[in-house]
Amino acid sequence: MRAAFPDFRLGKVLATSFTGTLSERHGDSVERIPTPERLVDWLAVSGLAVDSCTPAQLDLARELRESIHAAATAAARKDALPAAAVRVINERSAQGRAAAVLTPEGERRWRLSPASGVEDALGVIAADAISVIAGERDGRLALCASPTCRAAFFDTSQSRTRRWCDMNTCGNRQKKARFHANQRKDSSSAE
């Protein structure tokens, strides 16, 4: 991994992990795939290894990422899905030529076509987004409670009441802020 970039925030759901490559959307945003090479890195750690990526393919990936974010946010709010986002997701899904394969360990992996690996990987991500947004999986789409983040995430907790996209970042930051606010309140009331 290239050390000059922020760490990836990987989750268990491919589509929402992909939208997490741009975080803090309502604050000082953090772009985790600023270069084509960085997209290649993210795809590799997500089980969708490709040999290379062009700037045009990075643009396609970012367009898909933002479309998934818009559609997942609308679905979490129970709003109508944005037509432009649905169009992009469907186009990327249809353009991919990946095949699901079963490993000897009984796990599903994706085999990408060597001819156009990035487009195939985007097709897998788009198909994953379709299954999540369409409600085909056990869980619910929710929005991070952090006012600077508001990322869509897929909540598979038993109670389906998770509040943070990532407890180690957004949740921890909010807990620290509450703790410090309570300390300031306690010290000012003691005076």
PDB file of N, CA and C in Angstrom, residues 69-125:
ATOM      1  N   HIS A  69     -23.808   6.672  -3.477  1.00  0.00           N
ATOM      2  CA  HIS A  69     -24.042   7.480  -2.277  1.00  0.00           C
ATOM      3  C   HIS A  69     -25.400   8.185  -2.351  1.00  0.00           C
ATOM      4  N   ALA A  70     -25.716   8.786  -3.488  1.00  0.00           N
ATOM      5  CA  ALA A  70     -26.988   9.501  -3.638  1.00  0.00           C
ATOM      6  C   ALA A  70     -28.173   8.548  -3.522  1.00  0.00           C
ATOM      7  N   ALA A  71     -28.093   7.399  -4.176  1.00  0.00           N
ATOM      8  CA  ALA A  71     -29.207   6.447  -4.127  1.00  0.00           C
ATOM      9  C   ALA A  71     -29.350   5.817  -2.743  1.00  0.00           C
ATOM     10  N   ALA A  72     -28.232   5.465  -2.113  1.00  0.00           N
ATOM     11  CA  ALA A  72     -28.292   4.865  -0.775  1.00  0.00           C
ATOM     12  C   ALA A  72     -28.802   5.873   0.248  1.00  0.00           C
ATOM     13  N   THR A  73     -28.391   7.127   0.126  1.00  0.00           N
ATOM     14  CA  THR A  73     -28.886   8.171   1.028  1.00  0.00           C
ATOM     15  C   THR A  73     -30.394   8.337   0.869  1.00  0.00           C
ATOM     16  N   ALA A  74     -30.865   8.383  -0.368  1.00  0.00           N
ATOM     17  CA  ALA A  74     -32.310   8.502  -0.621  1.00  0.00           C
ATOM     18  C   ALA A  74     -33.048   7.293  -0.056  1.00  0.00           C
ATOM     19  N   ALA A  75     -32.510   6.095  -0.270  1.00  0.00           N
ATOM     20  CA  ALA A  75     -33.160   4.889   0.245  1.00  0.00           C
ATOM     21  C   ALA A  75     -33.204   4.886   1.773  1.00  0.00           C
ATOM     22  N   ALA A  76     -32.112   5.329   2.410  1.00  0.00           N
ATOM     23  CA  ALA A  76     -32.086   5.380   3.877  1.00  0.00           C
ATOM     24  C   ALA A  76     -33.123   6.361   4.412  1.00  0.00           C
ATOM     25  N   ARG A  77     -33.350   7.432   3.679  1.00  0.00           N
ATOM     26  CA  ARG A  77     -34.347   8.442   4.082  1.00  0.00           C
ATOM     27  C   ARG A  77     -35.757   8.090   3.631  1.00  0.00           C
ATOM     28  N   LYS A  78     -35.878   7.006   2.881  1.00  0.00           N
ATOM     29  CA  LYS A  78     -37.168   6.585   2.300  1.00  0.00           C
ATOM     30  C   LYS A  78     -37.673   7.606   1.284  1.00  0.00           C
ATOM     31  N   ASP A  79     -36.732   8.277   0.587  1.00  0.00           N
ATOM     32  CA  ASP A  79     -37.056   9.224  -0.480  1.00  0.00           C
ATOM     33  C   ASP A  79     -37.009   8.493  -1.820  1.00  0.00           C
ATOM     34  N   ALA A  80     -37.520   9.148  -2.840  1.00  0.00           N
ATOM     35  CA  ALA A  80     -37.421   8.604  -4.192  1.00  0.00           C
ATOM     36  C   ALA A  80     -35.953   8.556  -4.604  1.00  0.00           C
ATOM     37  N   LEU A  81     -35.581   7.513  -5.302  1.00  0.00           N
ATOM     38  CA  LEU A  81     -34.195   7.386  -5.753  1.00  0.00           C
ATOM     39  C   LEU A  81     -33.950   8.372  -6.885  1.00  0.00           C
ATOM     40  N   PRO A  82     -32.820   9.082  -6.888  1.00  0.00           N
ATOM     41  CA  PRO A  82     -32.514  10.022  -7.966  1.00  0.00           C
ATOM     42  C   PRO A  82     -32.334   9.276  -9.295  1.00  0.00           C
ATOM     43  N   ALA A  83     -33.064   9.705 -10.313  1.00  0.00           N
ATOM     44  CA  ALA A  83     -33.056   9.023 -11.611  1.00  0.00           C
ATOM     45  C   ALA A  83     -31.657   8.968 -12.214  1.00  0.00           C
ATOM     46  N   ALA A  84     -30.889  10.041 -12.118  1.00  0.00           N
ATOM     47  CA  ALA A  84     -29.534  10.058 -12.690  1.00  0.00           C
ATOM     48  C   ALA A  84     -28.640   9.038 -11.986  1.00  0.00           C
ATOM     49  N   ALA A  85     -28.771   8.908 -10.681  1.00  0.00           N
ATOM     50  CA  ALA A  85     -27.972   7.947  -9.931  1.00  0.00           C
ATOM     51  C   ALA A  85     -28.346   6.520 -10.314  1.00  0.00           C
ATOM     52  N   VAL A  86     -29.627   6.260 -10.434  1.00  0.00           N
ATOM     53  CA  VAL A  86     -30.099   4.927 -10.833  1.00  0.00           C
ATOM     54  C   VAL A  86     -29.570   4.575 -12.227  1.00  0.00           C
ATOM     55  N   ARG A  87     -29.582   5.546 -13.134  1.00  0.00           N
ATOM     56  CA  ARG A  87     -29.096   5.313 -14.494  1.00  0.00           C
ATOM     57  C   ARG A  87     -27.620   4.909 -14.476  1.00  0.00           C
ATOM     58  N   VAL A  88     -26.797   5.643 -13.718  1.00  0.00           N
ATOM     59  CA  VAL A  88     -25.360   5.345 -13.653  1.00  0.00           C
ATOM     60  C   VAL A  88     -25.128   3.963 -13.042  1.00  0.00           C
ATOM     61  N   ILE A  89     -25.796   3.656 -11.959  1.00  0.00           N
ATOM     62  CA  ILE A  89     -25.634   2.347 -11.299  1.00  0.00           C
ATOM     63  C   ILE A  89     -26.013   1.228 -12.272  1.00  0.00           C
ATOM     64  N   ASN A  90     -27.136   1.380 -12.941  1.00  0.00           N
ATOM     65  CA  ASN A  90     -27.573   0.355 -13.890  1.00  0.00           C
ATOM     66  C   ASN A  90     -26.606   0.210 -15.061  1.00  0.00           C
ATOM     67  N   GLU A  91     -26.109   1.330 -15.586  1.00  0.00           N
ATOM     68  CA  GLU A  91     -25.151   1.272 -16.700  1.00  0.00           C
ATOM     69  C   GLU A  91     -23.871   0.550 -16.292  1.00  0.00           C
ATOM     70  N   ARG A  92     -23.338   0.876 -15.120  1.00  0.00           N
ATOM     71  CA  ARG A  92     -22.097   0.231 -14.674  1.00  0.00           C
ATOM     72  C   ARG A  92     -22.325  -1.263 -14.427  1.00  0.00           C
ATOM     73  N   SER A  93     -23.478  -1.606 -13.871  1.00  0.00           N
ATOM     74  CA  SER A  93     -23.782  -3.012 -13.634  1.00  0.00           C
ATOM     75  C   SER A  93     -23.849  -3.781 -14.950  1.00  0.00           C
ATOM     76  N   ALA A  94     -24.492  -3.204 -15.948  1.00  0.00           N
ATOM     77  CA  ALA A  94     -24.652  -3.873 -17.242  1.00  0.00           C
ATOM     78  C   ALA A  94     -23.335  -3.970 -18.015  1.00  0.00           C
ATOM     79  N   GLN A  95     -22.409  -3.040 -17.790  1.00  0.00           N
ATOM     80  CA  GLN A  95     -21.153  -3.028 -18.536  1.00  0.00           C
ATOM     81  C   GLN A  95     -20.122  -4.016 -17.990  1.00  0.00           C
ATOM     82  N   GLY A  96     -20.305  -4.459 -16.765  1.00  0.00           N
ATOM     83  CA  GLY A  96     -19.329  -5.358 -16.162  1.00  0.00           C
ATOM     84  C   GLY A  96     -19.436  -6.775 -16.699  1.00  0.00           C
ATOM     85  N   ARG A  97     -18.280  -7.448 -16.796  1.00  0.00           N
ATOM     86  CA  ARG A  97     -18.250  -8.834 -17.258  1.00  0.00           C
ATOM     87  C   ARG A  97     -17.530  -9.698 -16.233  1.00  0.00           C
ATOM     88  N   ALA A  98     -17.897  -9.585 -15.008  1.00  0.00           N
ATOM     89  CA  ALA A  98     -17.286 -10.390 -13.961  1.00  0.00           C
ATOM     90  C   ALA A  98     -18.125 -11.646 -13.750  1.00  0.00           C
ATOM     91  N   ALA A  99     -17.463 -12.681 -13.278  1.00  0.00           N
ATOM     92  CA  ALA A  99     -18.164 -13.933 -12.985  1.00  0.00           C
ATOM     93  C   ALA A  99     -17.956 -14.285 -11.519  1.00  0.00           C
ATOM     94  N   ALA A 100     -19.014 -14.698 -10.868  1.00  0.00           N
ATOM     95  CA  ALA A 100     -18.892 -15.201  -9.503  1.00  0.00           C
ATOM     96  C   ALA A 100     -18.302 -16.601  -9.582  1.00  0.00           C
ATOM     97  N   VAL A 101     -17.302 -16.852  -8.756  1.00  0.00           N
ATOM     98  CA  VAL A 101     -16.687 -18.176  -8.695  1.00  0.00           C
ATOM     99  C   VAL A 101     -16.664 -18.647  -7.245  1.00  0.00           C
ATOM    100  N   LEU A 102     -16.735 -19.954  -7.065  1.00  0.00           N
ATOM    101  CA  LEU A 102     -16.719 -20.555  -5.742  1.00  0.00           C
ATOM    102  C   LEU A 102     -15.310 -21.045  -5.442  1.00  0.00           C
ATOM    103  N   THR A 103     -14.776 -20.665  -4.285  1.00  0.00           N
ATOM    104  CA  THR A 103     -13.438 -21.116  -3.905  1.00  0.00           C
ATOM    105  C   THR A 103     -13.545 -22.498  -3.256  1.00  0.00           C
ATOM    106  N   PRO A 104     -12.441 -23.228  -3.142  1.00  0.00           N
ATOM    107  CA  PRO A 104     -12.467 -24.523  -2.449  1.00  0.00           C
ATOM    108  C   PRO A 104     -12.915 -24.403  -0.988  1.00  0.00           C
ATOM    109  N   GLU A 105     -12.770 -23.194  -0.417  1.00  0.00           N
ATOM    110  CA  GLU A 105     -13.199 -22.969   0.972  1.00  0.00           C
ATOM    111  C   GLU A 105     -14.689 -22.648   1.076  1.00  0.00           C
ATOM    112  N   GLY A 106     -15.373 -22.633  -0.055  1.00  0.00           N
ATOM    113  CA  GLY A 106     -16.811 -22.370  -0.044  1.00  0.00           C
ATOM    114  C   GLY A 106     -17.173 -20.900  -0.033  1.00  0.00           C
ATOM    115  N   GLU A 107     -16.248 -20.033  -0.442  1.00  0.00           N
ATOM    116  CA  GLU A 107     -16.517 -18.594  -0.468  1.00  0.00           C
ATOM    117  C   GLU A 107     -16.700 -18.124  -1.898  1.00  0.00           C
ATOM    118  N   ARG A 108     -17.488 -17.077  -2.065  1.00  0.00           N
ATOM    119  CA  ARG A 108     -17.673 -16.482  -3.387  1.00  0.00           C
ATOM    120  C   ARG A 108     -16.593 -15.447  -3.615  1.00  0.00           C
ATOM    121  N   ARG A 109     -15.978 -15.490  -4.767  1.00  0.00           N
ATOM    122  CA  ARG A 109     -15.011 -14.490  -5.225  1.00  0.00           C
ATOM    123  C   ARG A 109     -15.432 -14.069  -6.616  1.00  0.00           C
ATOM    124  N   TRP A 110     -14.805 -13.015  -7.102  1.00  0.00           N
ATOM    125  CA  TRP A 110     -15.136 -12.518  -8.439  1.00  0.00           C
ATOM    126  C   TRP A 110     -13.954 -12.717  -9.371  1.00  0.00           C
ATOM    127  N   ARG A 111     -14.229 -13.197 -10.560  1.00  0.00           N
ATOM    128  CA  ARG A 111     -13.212 -13.324 -11.602  1.00  0.00           C
ATOM    129  C   ARG A 111     -13.500 -12.226 -12.616  1.00  0.00           C
ATOM    130  N   LEU A 112     -12.506 -11.364 -12.793  1.00  0.00           N
ATOM    131  CA  LEU A 112     -12.664 -10.238 -13.710  1.00  0.00           C
ATOM    132  C   LEU A 112     -12.056 -10.577 -15.065  1.00  0.00           C
ATOM    133  N   SER A 113     -12.637  -9.997 -16.104  1.00  0.00           N
ATOM    134  CA  SER A 113     -12.102 -10.160 -17.453  1.00  0.00           C
ATOM    135  C   SER A 113     -10.803  -9.377 -17.564  1.00  0.00           C
ATOM    136  N   PRO A 114      -9.736  -9.965 -18.117  1.00  0.00           N
ATOM    137  CA  PRO A 114      -8.481  -9.215 -18.229  1.00  0.00           C
ATOM    138  C   PRO A 114      -8.563  -8.047 -19.203  1.00  0.00           C
ATOM    139  N   ALA A 115      -9.521  -8.057 -20.111  1.00  0.00           N
ATOM    140  CA  ALA A 115      -9.618  -7.004 -21.129  1.00  0.00           C
ATOM    141  C   ALA A 115      -9.993  -5.648 -20.548  1.00  0.00           C
ATOM    142  N   SER A 116     -10.897  -5.607 -19.609  1.00  0.00           N
ATOM    143  CA  SER A 116     -11.319  -4.308 -19.055  1.00  0.00           C
ATOM    144  C   SER A 116     -11.613  -4.446 -17.577  1.00  0.00           C
ATOM    145  N   GLY A 117     -10.592  -4.734 -16.800  1.00  0.00           N
ATOM    146  CA  GLY A 117     -10.744  -5.021 -15.383  1.00  0.00           C
ATOM    147  C   GLY A 117     -11.463  -3.979 -14.559  1.00  0.00           C
ATOM    148  N   VAL A 118     -11.165  -2.690 -14.755  1.00  0.00           N
ATOM    149  CA  VAL A 118     -11.800  -1.673 -13.924  1.00  0.00           C
ATOM    150  C   VAL A 118     -13.308  -1.643 -14.181  1.00  0.00           C
ATOM    151  N   GLU A 119     -13.724  -1.686 -15.443  1.00  0.00           N
ATOM    152  CA  GLU A 119     -15.152  -1.674 -15.742  1.00  0.00           C
ATOM    153  C   GLU A 119     -15.841  -2.899 -15.148  1.00  0.00           C
ATOM    154  N   ASP A 120     -15.156  -4.045 -15.189  1.00  0.00           N
ATOM    155  CA  ASP A 120     -15.714  -5.259 -14.596  1.00  0.00           C
ATOM    156  C   ASP A 120     -15.851  -5.112 -13.083  1.00  0.00           C
ATOM    157  N   ALA A 121     -14.837  -4.547 -12.440  1.00  0.00           N
ATOM    158  CA  ALA A 121     -14.889  -4.326 -10.993  1.00  0.00           C
ATOM    159  C   ALA A 121     -16.012  -3.357 -10.637  1.00  0.00           C
ATOM    160  N   LEU A 122     -16.179  -2.304 -11.434  1.00  0.00           N
ATOM    161  CA  LEU A 122     -17.273  -1.359 -11.181  1.00  0.00           C
ATOM    162  C   LEU A 122     -18.621  -2.042 -11.359  1.00  0.00           C
ATOM    163  N   GLY A 123     -18.704  -2.986 -12.291  1.00  0.00           N
ATOM    164  CA  GLY A 123     -19.946  -3.748 -12.465  1.00  0.00           C
ATOM    165  C   GLY A 123     -20.297  -4.553 -11.227  1.00  0.00           C
ATOM    166  N   VAL A 124     -19.288  -5.147 -10.583  1.00  0.00           N
ATOM    167  CA  VAL A 124     -19.515  -5.902  -9.353  1.00  0.00           C
ATOM    168  C   VAL A 124     -19.994  -4.958  -8.250  1.00  0.00           C
ATOM    169  N   ILE A 125     -19.353  -3.810  -8.123  1.00  0.00           N
ATOM    170  CA  ILE A 125     -19.744  -2.837  -7.092  1.00  0.00           C
ATOM    171  C   ILE A 125     -21.168  -2.348  -7.344  1.00  0.00           C
TER     172      ILE A 125
END
